[in-house]
PDB file of C-alpha atoms in Angstrom:
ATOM      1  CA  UNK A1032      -0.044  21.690  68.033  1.00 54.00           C
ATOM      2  CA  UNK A1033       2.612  24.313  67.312  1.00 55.00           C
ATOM      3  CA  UNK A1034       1.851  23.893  63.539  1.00 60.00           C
ATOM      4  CA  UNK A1035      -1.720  24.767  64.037  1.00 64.00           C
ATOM      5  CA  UNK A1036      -1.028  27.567  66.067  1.00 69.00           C
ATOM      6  CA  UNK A1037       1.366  28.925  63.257  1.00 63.00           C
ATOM      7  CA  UNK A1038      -1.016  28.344  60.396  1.00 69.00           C
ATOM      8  CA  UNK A1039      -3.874  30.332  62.597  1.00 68.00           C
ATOM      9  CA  UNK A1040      -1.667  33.456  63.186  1.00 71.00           C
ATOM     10  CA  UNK A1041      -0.742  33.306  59.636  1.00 73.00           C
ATOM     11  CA  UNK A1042      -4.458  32.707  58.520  1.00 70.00           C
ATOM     12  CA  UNK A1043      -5.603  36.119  61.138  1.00 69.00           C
ATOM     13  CA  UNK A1044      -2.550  38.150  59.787  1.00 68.00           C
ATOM     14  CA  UNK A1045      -4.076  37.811  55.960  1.00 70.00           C
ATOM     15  CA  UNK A1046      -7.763  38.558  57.202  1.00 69.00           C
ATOM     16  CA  UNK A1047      -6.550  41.226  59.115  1.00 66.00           C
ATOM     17  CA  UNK A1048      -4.065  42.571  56.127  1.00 66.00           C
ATOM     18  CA  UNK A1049      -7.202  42.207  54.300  1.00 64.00           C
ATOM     19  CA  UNK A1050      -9.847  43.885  56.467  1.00 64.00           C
ATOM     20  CA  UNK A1051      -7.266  46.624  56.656  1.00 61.00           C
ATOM     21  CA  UNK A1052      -6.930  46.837  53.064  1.00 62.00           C
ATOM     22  CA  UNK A1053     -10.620  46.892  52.709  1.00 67.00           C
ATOM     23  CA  UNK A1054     -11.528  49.537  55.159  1.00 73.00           C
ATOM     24  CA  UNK A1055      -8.575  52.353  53.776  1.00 80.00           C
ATOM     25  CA  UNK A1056     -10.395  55.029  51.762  1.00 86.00           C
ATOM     26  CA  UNK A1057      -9.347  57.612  49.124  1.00 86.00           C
ATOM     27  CA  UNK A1058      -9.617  60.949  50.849  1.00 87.00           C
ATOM     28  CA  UNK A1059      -7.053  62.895  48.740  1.00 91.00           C
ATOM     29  CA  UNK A1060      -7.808  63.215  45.079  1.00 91.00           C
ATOM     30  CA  UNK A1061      -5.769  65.865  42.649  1.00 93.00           C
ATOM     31  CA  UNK A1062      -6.359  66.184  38.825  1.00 94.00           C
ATOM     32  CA  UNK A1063      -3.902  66.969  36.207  1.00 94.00           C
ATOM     33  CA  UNK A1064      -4.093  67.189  32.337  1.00 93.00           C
ATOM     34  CA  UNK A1065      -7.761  67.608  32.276  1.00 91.00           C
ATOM     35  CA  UNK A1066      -9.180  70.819  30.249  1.00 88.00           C
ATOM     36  CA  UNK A1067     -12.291  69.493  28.939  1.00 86.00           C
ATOM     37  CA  UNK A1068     -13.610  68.023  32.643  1.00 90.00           C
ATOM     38  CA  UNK A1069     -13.391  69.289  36.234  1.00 92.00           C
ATOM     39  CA  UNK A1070     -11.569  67.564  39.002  1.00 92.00           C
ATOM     40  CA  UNK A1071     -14.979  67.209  40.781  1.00 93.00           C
ATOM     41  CA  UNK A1072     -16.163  65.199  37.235  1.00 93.00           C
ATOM     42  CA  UNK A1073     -12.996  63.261  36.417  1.00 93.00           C
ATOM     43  CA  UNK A1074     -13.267  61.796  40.172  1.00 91.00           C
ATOM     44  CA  UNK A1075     -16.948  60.986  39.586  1.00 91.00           C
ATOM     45  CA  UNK A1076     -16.477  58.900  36.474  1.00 92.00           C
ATOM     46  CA  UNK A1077     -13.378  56.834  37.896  1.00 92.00           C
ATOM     47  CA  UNK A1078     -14.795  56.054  41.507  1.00 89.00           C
ATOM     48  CA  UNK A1079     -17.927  54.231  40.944  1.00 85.00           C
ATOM     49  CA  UNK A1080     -19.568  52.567  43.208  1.00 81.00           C
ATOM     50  CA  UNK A1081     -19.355  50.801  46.584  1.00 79.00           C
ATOM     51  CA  UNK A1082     -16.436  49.909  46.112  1.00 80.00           C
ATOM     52  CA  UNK A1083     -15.084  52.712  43.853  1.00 82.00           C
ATOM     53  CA  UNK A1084     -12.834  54.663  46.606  1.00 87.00           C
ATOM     54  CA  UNK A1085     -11.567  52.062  48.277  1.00 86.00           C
ATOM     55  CA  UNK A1086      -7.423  52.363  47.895  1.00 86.00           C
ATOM     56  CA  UNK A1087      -6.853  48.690  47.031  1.00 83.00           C
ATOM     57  CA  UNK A1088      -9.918  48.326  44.799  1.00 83.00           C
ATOM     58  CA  UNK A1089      -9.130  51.240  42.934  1.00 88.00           C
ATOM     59  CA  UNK A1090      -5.506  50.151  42.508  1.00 87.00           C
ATOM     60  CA  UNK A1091      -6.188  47.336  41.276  1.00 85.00           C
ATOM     61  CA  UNK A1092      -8.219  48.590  38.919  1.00 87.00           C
ATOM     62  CA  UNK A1093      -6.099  50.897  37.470  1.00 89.00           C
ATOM     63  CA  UNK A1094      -3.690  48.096  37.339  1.00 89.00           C
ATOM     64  CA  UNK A1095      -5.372  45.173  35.848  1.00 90.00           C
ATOM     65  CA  UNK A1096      -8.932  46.145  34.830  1.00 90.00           C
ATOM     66  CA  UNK A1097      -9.433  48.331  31.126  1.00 93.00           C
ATOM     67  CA  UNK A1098      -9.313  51.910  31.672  1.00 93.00           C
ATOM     68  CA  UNK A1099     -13.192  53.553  31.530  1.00 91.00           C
ATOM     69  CA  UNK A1100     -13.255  55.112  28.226  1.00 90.00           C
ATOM     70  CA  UNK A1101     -13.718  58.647  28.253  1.00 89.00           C
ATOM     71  CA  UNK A1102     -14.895  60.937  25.738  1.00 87.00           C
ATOM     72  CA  UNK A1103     -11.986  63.331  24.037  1.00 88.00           C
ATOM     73  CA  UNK A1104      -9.464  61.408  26.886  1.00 91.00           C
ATOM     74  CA  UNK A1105      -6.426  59.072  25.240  1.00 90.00           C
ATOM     75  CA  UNK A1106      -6.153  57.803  28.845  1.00 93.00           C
ATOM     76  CA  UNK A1107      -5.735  58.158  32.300  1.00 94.00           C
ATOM     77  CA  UNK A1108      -3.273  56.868  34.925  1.00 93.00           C
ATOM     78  CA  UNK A1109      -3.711  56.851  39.420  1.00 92.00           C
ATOM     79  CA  UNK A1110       0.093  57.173  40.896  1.00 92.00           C
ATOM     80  CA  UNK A1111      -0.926  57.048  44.742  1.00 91.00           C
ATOM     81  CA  UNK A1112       1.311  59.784  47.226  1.00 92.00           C
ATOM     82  CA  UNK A1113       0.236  56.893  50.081  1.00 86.00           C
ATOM     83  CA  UNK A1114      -2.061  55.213  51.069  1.00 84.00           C
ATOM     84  CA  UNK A1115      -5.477  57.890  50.845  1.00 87.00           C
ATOM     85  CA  UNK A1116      -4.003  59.936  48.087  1.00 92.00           C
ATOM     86  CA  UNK A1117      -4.280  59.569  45.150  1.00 91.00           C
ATOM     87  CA  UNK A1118      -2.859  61.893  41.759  1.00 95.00           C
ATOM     88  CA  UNK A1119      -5.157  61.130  38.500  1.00 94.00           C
ATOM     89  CA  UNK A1120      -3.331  62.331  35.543  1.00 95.00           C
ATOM     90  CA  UNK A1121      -5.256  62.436  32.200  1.00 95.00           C
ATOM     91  CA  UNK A1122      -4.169  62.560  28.876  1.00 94.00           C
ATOM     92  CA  UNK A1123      -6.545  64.300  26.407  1.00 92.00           C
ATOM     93  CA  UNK A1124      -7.122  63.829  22.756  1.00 90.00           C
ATOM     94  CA  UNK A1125      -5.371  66.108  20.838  1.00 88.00           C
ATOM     95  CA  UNK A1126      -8.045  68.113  18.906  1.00 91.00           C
ATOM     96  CA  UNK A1127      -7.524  70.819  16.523  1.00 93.00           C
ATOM     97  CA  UNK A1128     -10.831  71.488  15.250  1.00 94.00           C
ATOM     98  CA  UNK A1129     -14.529  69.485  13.517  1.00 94.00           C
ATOM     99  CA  UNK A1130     -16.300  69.724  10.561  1.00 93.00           C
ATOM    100  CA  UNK A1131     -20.539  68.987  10.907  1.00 90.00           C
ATOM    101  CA  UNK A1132     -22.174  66.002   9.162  1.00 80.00           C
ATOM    102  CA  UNK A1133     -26.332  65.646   9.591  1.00 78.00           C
ATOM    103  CA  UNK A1134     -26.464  66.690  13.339  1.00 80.00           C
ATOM    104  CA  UNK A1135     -23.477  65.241  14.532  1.00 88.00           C
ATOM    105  CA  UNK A1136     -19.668  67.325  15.277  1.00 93.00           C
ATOM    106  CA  UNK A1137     -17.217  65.543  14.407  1.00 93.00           C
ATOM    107  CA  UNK A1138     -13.869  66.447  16.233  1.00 94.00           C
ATOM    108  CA  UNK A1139     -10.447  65.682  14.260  1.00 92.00           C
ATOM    109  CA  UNK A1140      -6.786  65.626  15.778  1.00 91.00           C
ATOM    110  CA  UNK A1141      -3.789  66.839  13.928  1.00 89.00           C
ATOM    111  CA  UNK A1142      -3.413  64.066  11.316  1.00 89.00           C
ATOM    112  CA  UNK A1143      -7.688  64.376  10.497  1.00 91.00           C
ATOM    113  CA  UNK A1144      -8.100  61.640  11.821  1.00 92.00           C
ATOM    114  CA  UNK A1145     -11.611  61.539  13.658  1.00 93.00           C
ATOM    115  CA  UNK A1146     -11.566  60.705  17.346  1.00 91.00           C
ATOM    116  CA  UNK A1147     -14.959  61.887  18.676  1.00 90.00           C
ATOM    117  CA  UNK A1148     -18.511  62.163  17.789  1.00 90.00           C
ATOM    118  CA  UNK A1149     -20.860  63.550  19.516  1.00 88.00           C
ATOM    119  CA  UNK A1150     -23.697  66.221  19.739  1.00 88.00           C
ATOM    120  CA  UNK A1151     -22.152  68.577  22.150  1.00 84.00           C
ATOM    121  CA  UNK A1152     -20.134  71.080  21.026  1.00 85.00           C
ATOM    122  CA  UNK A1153     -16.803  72.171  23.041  1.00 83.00           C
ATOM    123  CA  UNK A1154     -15.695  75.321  23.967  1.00 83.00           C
ATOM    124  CA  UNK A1155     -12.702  76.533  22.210  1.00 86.00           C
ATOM    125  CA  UNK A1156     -12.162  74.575  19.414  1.00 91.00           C
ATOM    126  CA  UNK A1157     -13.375  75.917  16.055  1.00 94.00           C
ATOM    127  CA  UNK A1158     -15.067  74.654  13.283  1.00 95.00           C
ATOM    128  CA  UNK A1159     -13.999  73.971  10.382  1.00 94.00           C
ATOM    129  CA  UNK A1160     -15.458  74.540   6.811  1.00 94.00           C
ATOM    130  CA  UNK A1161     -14.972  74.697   3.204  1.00 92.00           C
ATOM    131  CA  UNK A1162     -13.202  71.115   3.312  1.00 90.00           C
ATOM    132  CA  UNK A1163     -14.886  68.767   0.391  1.00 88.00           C
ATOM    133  CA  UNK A1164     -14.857  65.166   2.062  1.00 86.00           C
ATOM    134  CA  UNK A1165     -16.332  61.619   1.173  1.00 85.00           C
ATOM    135  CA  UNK A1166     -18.135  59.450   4.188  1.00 87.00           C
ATOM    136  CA  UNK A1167     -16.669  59.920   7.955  1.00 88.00           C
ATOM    137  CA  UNK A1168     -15.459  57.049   9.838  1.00 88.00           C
ATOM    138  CA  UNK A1169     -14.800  57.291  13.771  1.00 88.00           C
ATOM    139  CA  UNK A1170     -11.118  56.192  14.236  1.00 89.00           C
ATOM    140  CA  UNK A1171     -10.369  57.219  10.773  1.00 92.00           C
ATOM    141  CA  UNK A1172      -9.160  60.074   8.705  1.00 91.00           C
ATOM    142  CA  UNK A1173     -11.491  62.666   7.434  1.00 91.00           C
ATOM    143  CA  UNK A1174     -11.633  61.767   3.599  1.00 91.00           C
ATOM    144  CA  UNK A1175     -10.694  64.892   2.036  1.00 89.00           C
ATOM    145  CA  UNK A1176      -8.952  65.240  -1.797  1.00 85.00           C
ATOM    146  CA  UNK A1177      -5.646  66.764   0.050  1.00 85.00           C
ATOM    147  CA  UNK A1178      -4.448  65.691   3.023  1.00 86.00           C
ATOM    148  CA  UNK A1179      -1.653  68.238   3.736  1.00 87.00           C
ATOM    149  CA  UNK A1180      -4.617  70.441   4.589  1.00 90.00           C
ATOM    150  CA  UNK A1181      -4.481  69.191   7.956  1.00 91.00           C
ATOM    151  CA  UNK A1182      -0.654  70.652   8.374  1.00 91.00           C
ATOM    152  CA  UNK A1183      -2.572  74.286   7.532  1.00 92.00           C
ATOM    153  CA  UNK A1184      -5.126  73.563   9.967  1.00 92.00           C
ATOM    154  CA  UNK A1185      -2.878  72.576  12.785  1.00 92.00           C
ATOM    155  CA  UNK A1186      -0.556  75.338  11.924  1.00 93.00           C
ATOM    156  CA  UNK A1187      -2.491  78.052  12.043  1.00 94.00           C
ATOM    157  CA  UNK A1188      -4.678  76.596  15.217  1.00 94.00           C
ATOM    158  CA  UNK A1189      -0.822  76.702  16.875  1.00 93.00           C
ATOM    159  CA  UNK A1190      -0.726  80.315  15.593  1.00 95.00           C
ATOM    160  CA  UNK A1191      -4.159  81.764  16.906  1.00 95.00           C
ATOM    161  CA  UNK A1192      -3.224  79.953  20.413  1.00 92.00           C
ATOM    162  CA  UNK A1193      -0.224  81.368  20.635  1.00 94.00           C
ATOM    163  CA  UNK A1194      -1.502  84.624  20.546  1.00 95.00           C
ATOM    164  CA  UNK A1195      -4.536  83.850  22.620  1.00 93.00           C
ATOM    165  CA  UNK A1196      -7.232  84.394  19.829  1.00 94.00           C
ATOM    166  CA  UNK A1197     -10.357  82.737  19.542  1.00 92.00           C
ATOM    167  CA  UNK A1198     -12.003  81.922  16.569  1.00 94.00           C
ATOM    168  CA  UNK A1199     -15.345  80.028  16.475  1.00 95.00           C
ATOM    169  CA  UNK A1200     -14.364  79.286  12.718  1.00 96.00           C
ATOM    170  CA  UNK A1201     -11.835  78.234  10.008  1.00 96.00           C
ATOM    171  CA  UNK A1202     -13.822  78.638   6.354  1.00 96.00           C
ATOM    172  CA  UNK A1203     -10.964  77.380   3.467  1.00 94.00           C
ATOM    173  CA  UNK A1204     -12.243  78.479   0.096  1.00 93.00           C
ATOM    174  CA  UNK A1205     -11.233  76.077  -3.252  1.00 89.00           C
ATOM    175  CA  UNK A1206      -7.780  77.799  -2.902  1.00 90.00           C
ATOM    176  CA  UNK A1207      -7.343  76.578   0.538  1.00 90.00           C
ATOM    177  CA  UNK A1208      -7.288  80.404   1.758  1.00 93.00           C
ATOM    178  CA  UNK A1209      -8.377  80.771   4.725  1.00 95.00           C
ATOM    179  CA  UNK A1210     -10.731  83.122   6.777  1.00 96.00           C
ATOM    180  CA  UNK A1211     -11.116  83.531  10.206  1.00 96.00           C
ATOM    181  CA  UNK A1212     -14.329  84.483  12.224  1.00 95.00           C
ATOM    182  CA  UNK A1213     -13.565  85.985  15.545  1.00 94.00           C
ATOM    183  CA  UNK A1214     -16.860  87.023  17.312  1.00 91.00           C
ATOM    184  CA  UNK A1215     -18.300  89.659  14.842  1.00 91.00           C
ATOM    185  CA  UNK A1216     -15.299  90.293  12.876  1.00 93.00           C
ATOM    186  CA  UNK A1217     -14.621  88.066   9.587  1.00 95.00           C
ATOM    187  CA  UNK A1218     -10.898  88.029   8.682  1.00 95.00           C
ATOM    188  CA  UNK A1219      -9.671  87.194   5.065  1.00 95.00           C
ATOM    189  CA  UNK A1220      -6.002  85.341   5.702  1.00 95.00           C
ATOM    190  CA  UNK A1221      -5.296  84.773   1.983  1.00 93.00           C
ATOM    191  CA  UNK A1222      -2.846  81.871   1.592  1.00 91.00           C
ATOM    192  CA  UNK A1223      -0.665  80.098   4.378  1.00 89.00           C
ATOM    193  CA  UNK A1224       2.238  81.809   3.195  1.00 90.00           C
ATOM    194  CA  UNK A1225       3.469  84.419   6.276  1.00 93.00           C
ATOM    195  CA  UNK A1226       0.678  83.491   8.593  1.00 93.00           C
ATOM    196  CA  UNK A1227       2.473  83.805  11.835  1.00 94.00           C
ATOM    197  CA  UNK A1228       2.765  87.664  10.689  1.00 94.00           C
ATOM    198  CA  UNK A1229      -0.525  88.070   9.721  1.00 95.00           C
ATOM    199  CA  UNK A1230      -1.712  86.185  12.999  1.00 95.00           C
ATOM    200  CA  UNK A1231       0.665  88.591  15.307  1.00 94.00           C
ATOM    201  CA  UNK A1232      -1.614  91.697  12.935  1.00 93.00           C
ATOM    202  CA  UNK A1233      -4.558  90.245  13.794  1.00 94.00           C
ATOM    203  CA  UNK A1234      -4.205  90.676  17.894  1.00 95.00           C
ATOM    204  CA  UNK A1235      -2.633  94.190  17.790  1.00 92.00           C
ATOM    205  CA  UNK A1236      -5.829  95.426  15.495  1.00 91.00           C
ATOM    206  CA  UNK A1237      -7.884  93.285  17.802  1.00 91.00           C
ATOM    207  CA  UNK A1238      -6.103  95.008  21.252  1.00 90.00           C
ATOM    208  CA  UNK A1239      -6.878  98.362  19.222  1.00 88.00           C
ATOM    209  CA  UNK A1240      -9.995  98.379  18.232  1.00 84.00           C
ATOM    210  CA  UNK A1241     -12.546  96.387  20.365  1.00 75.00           C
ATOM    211  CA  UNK A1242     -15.922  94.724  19.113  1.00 77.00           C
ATOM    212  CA  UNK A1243     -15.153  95.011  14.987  1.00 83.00           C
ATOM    213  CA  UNK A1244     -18.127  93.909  13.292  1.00 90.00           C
ATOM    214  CA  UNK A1245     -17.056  93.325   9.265  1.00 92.00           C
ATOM    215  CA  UNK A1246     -14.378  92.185   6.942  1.00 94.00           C
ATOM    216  CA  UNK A1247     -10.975  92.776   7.446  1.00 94.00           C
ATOM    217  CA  UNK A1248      -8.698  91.885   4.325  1.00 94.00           C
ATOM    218  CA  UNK A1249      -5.217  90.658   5.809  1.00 94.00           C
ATOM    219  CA  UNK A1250      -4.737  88.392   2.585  1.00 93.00           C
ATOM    220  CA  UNK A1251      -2.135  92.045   1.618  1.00 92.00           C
ATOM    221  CA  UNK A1252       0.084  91.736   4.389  1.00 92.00           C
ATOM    222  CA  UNK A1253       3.801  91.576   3.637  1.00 90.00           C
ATOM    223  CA  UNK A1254       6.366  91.264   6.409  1.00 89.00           C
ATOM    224  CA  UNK A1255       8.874  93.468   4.107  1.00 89.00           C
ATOM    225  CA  UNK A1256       5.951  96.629   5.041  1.00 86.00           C
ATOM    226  CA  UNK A1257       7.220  98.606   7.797  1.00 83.00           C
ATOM    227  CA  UNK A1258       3.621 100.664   8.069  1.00 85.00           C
ATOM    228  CA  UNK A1259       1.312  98.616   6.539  1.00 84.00           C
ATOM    229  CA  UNK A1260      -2.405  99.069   5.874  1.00 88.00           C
ATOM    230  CA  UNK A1261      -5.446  96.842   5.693  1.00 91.00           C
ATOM    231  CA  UNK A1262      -8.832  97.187   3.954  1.00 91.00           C
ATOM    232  CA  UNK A1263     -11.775  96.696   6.486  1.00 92.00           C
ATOM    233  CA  UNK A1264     -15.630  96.685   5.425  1.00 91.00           C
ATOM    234  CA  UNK A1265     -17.829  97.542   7.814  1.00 89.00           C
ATOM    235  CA  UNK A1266     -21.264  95.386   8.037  1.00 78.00           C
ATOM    236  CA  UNK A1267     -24.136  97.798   7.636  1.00 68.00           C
TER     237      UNK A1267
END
């Protein structure tokens, strides 16, 4: 009968919508947002699996299924440019420096809170010491006596970025001054107060004089100075 008929063409058209479905393949994959991972590894950990390229499977996924957690990534979202591309666009944790407890480093965003630990330790973020805190709790913030510490710490992270320095560590003393270590050189900051200036000192002594192995005192500087000096102390 005609109805029979119908229903069969209707029942082929789904198998074949589905076979079709099943057989396309991811062959385009871009990464953006990711620092801490490489395309090649971000692609790895989402498409795993048989089934892990497959274009519907994987938009479903993304869709429906909880998002893989990934270590120092908020999250992660697939917009597909057709059919076999596909854009993954991560958003990382925002990390500003960790503090060491037993073996462990234990990474810290903006407001101290801890969002990572873990034994390896990442490139370009620096550690932090000095700070007097009570037991650490993942998902929590560090337990120090003053919190506004953390506004320093991100402030003067934002500072050293902006002028493309890189220091393996922040040590704050019970004044909460500060001193940098930058490869050889240890650099006493003094207080917060002025620290974009003394930052903005820091790289033209560093673009003047290369590998500086000692202590140079910027805890002096004064914006009102028009020819300042600093102390530095050589190591022997």
């Amino acid at each position: 009968s005609k109805h029979h008929i119908g229903a069969g063409i209707a029942v082929a058209v789904v198998l074949l919508l589905a076979i079709l479905l099943l057989s396309v393949q991811i062959q385009n994959v871009t990464v953006t947002g990711s620092d801490r991972y490489s395309a090649k590894q971000v692609e790895e950990l989402l498409f795993t699996g048989r089934w892990g390229k497959n274009s519907a499977h994987a938009y479903f996924s993304d869709k429906f299924r909880p998002h893989i957690q990934i270590p120092f990534v908020e999250d992660y979202k697939l917009v597909f440019h057709g059919p076999t591309k596909v854009e993954i666009i991560v958003y990382e944790k925002d990390i500003v420096g960790y503090v060491t407890d037993m073996s462990s480093y234990m990474y810290f965003d903006k407001d101290g809170i801890i969002v990572e630990s873990t034994n390896d330790k990442l490139p370009g973020i620096p550690m932090i010491s000095g700070l007097r805190f009570g037991q650490i709790v993942l998902h929590k913030p560090l337990p120090v006596e003053d919190a506004r510490i953390f506004d320093e710490i991100l402030n003067l992270t934002q500072v050293l970025e902006m002028y493309d320095i890189k220091a393996e560590r922040i040590h704050f003393n019970s004044q909460r001054e500060a001193t940098l270590t930058v490869g050889e050189l240890q650099v006493e900051l003094g207080s917060n107060v002025q620290m974009n200036g003394k930052i903005s000192e820091l790289r033209d002594i560093l673009n003047t004089y290369s590998a500086l192995d000692g202590t140079l005192y910027l805890d002096t500087y004064d914006e009102t100075n028009s020819n300042p000096s600093y102390r530095f102390e050589q190591d022997d």
